[in-house]
Each structure stands twice: as C-alpha cells, then as structure tokens.
GROMACS .gro file of C-alpha atoms in nm:
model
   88
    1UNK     CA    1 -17.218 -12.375  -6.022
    2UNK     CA    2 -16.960 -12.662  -6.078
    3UNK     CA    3 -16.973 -12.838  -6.380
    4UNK     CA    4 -16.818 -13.232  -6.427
    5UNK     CA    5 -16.620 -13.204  -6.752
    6UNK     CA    6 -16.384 -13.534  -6.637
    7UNK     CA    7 -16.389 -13.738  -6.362
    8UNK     CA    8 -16.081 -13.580  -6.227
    9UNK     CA    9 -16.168 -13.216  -6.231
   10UNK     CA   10 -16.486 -12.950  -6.204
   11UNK     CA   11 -16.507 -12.588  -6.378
   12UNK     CA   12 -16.695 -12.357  -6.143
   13UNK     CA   13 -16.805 -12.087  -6.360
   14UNK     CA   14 -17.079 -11.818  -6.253
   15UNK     CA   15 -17.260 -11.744  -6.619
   16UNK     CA   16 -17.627 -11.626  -6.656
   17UNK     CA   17 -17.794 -11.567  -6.952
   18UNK     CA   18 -18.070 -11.316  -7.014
   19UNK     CA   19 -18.369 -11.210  -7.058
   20UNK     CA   20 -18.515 -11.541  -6.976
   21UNK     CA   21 -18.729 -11.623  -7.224
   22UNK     CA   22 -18.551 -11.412  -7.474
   23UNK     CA   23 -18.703 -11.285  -7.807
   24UNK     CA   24 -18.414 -11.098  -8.046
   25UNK     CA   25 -18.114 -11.094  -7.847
   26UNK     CA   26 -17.959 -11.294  -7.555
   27UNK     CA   27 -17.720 -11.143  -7.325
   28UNK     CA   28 -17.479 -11.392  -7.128
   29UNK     CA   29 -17.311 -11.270  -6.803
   30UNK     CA   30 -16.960 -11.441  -6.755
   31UNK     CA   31 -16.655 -11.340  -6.563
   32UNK     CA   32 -16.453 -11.499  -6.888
   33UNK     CA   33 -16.471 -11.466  -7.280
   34UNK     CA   34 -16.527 -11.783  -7.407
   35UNK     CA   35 -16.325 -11.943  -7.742
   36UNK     CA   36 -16.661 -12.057  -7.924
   37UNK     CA   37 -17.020 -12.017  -7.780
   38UNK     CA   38 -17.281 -12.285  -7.956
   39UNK     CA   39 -17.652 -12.285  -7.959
   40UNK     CA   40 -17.836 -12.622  -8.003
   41UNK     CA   41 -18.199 -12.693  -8.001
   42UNK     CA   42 -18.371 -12.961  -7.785
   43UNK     CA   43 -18.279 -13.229  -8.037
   44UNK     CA   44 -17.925 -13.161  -7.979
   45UNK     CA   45 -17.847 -13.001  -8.337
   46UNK     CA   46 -17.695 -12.690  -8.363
   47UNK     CA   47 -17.834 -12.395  -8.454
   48UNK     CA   48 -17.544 -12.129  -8.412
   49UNK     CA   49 -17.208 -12.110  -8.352
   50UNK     CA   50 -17.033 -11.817  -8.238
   51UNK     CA   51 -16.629 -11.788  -8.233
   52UNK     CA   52 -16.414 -11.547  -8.021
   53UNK     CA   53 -16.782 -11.358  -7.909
   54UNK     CA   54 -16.591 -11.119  -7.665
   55UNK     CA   55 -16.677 -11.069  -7.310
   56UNK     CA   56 -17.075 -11.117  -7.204
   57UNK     CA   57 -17.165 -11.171  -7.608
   58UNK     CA   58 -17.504 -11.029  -7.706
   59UNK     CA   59 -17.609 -11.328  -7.936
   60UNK     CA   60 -17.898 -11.204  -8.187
   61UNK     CA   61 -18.183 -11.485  -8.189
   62UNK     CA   62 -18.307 -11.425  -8.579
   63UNK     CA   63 -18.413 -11.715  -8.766
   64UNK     CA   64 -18.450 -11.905  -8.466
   65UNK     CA   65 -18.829 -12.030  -8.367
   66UNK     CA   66 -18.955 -12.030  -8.080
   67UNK     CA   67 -18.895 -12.319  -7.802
   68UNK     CA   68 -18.617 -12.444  -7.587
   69UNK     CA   69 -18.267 -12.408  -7.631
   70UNK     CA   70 -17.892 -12.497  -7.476
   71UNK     CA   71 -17.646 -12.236  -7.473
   72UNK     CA   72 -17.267 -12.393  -7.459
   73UNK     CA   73 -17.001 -12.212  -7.356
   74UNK     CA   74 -16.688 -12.323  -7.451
   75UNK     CA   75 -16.325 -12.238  -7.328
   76UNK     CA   76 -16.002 -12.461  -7.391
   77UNK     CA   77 -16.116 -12.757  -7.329
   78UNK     CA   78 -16.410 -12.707  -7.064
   79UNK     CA   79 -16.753 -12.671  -7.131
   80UNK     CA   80 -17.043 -12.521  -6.961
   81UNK     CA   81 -17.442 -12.563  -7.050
   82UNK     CA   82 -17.729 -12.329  -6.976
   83UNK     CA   83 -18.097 -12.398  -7.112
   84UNK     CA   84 -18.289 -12.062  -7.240
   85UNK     CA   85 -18.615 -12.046  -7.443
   86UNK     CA   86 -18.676 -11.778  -7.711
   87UNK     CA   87 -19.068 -11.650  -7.721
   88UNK     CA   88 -19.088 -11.385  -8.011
   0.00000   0.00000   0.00000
C-alpha cells in the first residue's frame, strides 16, 4: 500500500487491522511501532488517541458506539489511514 503524504515522496507501509468489524478490542498488524495512533469517527473528530502504543497495539474499543471509524497511524512525520467499524 503506498500512501501520498507530499507530493515528493510515498510511505509504503503493510498495516492491517483486525477483527474487521471489531467489538472490544482492535488489533493492528504493522512491521513498525508507531509515535501516536488516533481514532476518529466518520465526522472526522477524534475519539482516541494513543501515544508510544508499542508494536501491533491492541486498542480497547470501550465507550465507543457502534459505526465507522479511521484508524491513523502516525510515525515522524508520515501518516497512514485505515477505516474499521466496531459492531458490539
């Protein structure tokens, strides 16, 4: 997957998230840790941010409702998107 973060460079980044829908806990697959990992709903506000998660995070869904969501991963300055739903 290559991702346009300027129009001089791309990030190529293999990262999968799952299960997919999730329900409590979302596990994201990615061959580096990322500096801050953000959750935002389909209105673009956030719902979660997670700083220095490790390597492949388990992120813990509570107190979010059900529907569609964007998972950003975040590392230096480079940023890569994913779109998950949680389904409790």
């Amino acid at each position: 997957i290559k991702l346009l973060v300027s129009t001089k460079e791309v990030w190529e980044l293999p990262i999968s998230l799952y299960p997919n829908p999730s329900k409590d806990l979302l596990n994201i697959s990615a061959p580096v840790e990322a500096d801050v990992i953000r959750i935002y709903n389909l209105l673009g506000q956030p719902m979660k941010e997670i700083r220095r998660p490790g390597l492949n995070p388990r992120i813990r869904l509570d107190g979010l409702p059900d529907g569609m969501y964007w998972m950003s991963y975040h590392k230096g300055d480079q940023q890569l998107s994913r779109k998950f739903s949680i389904l409790h």
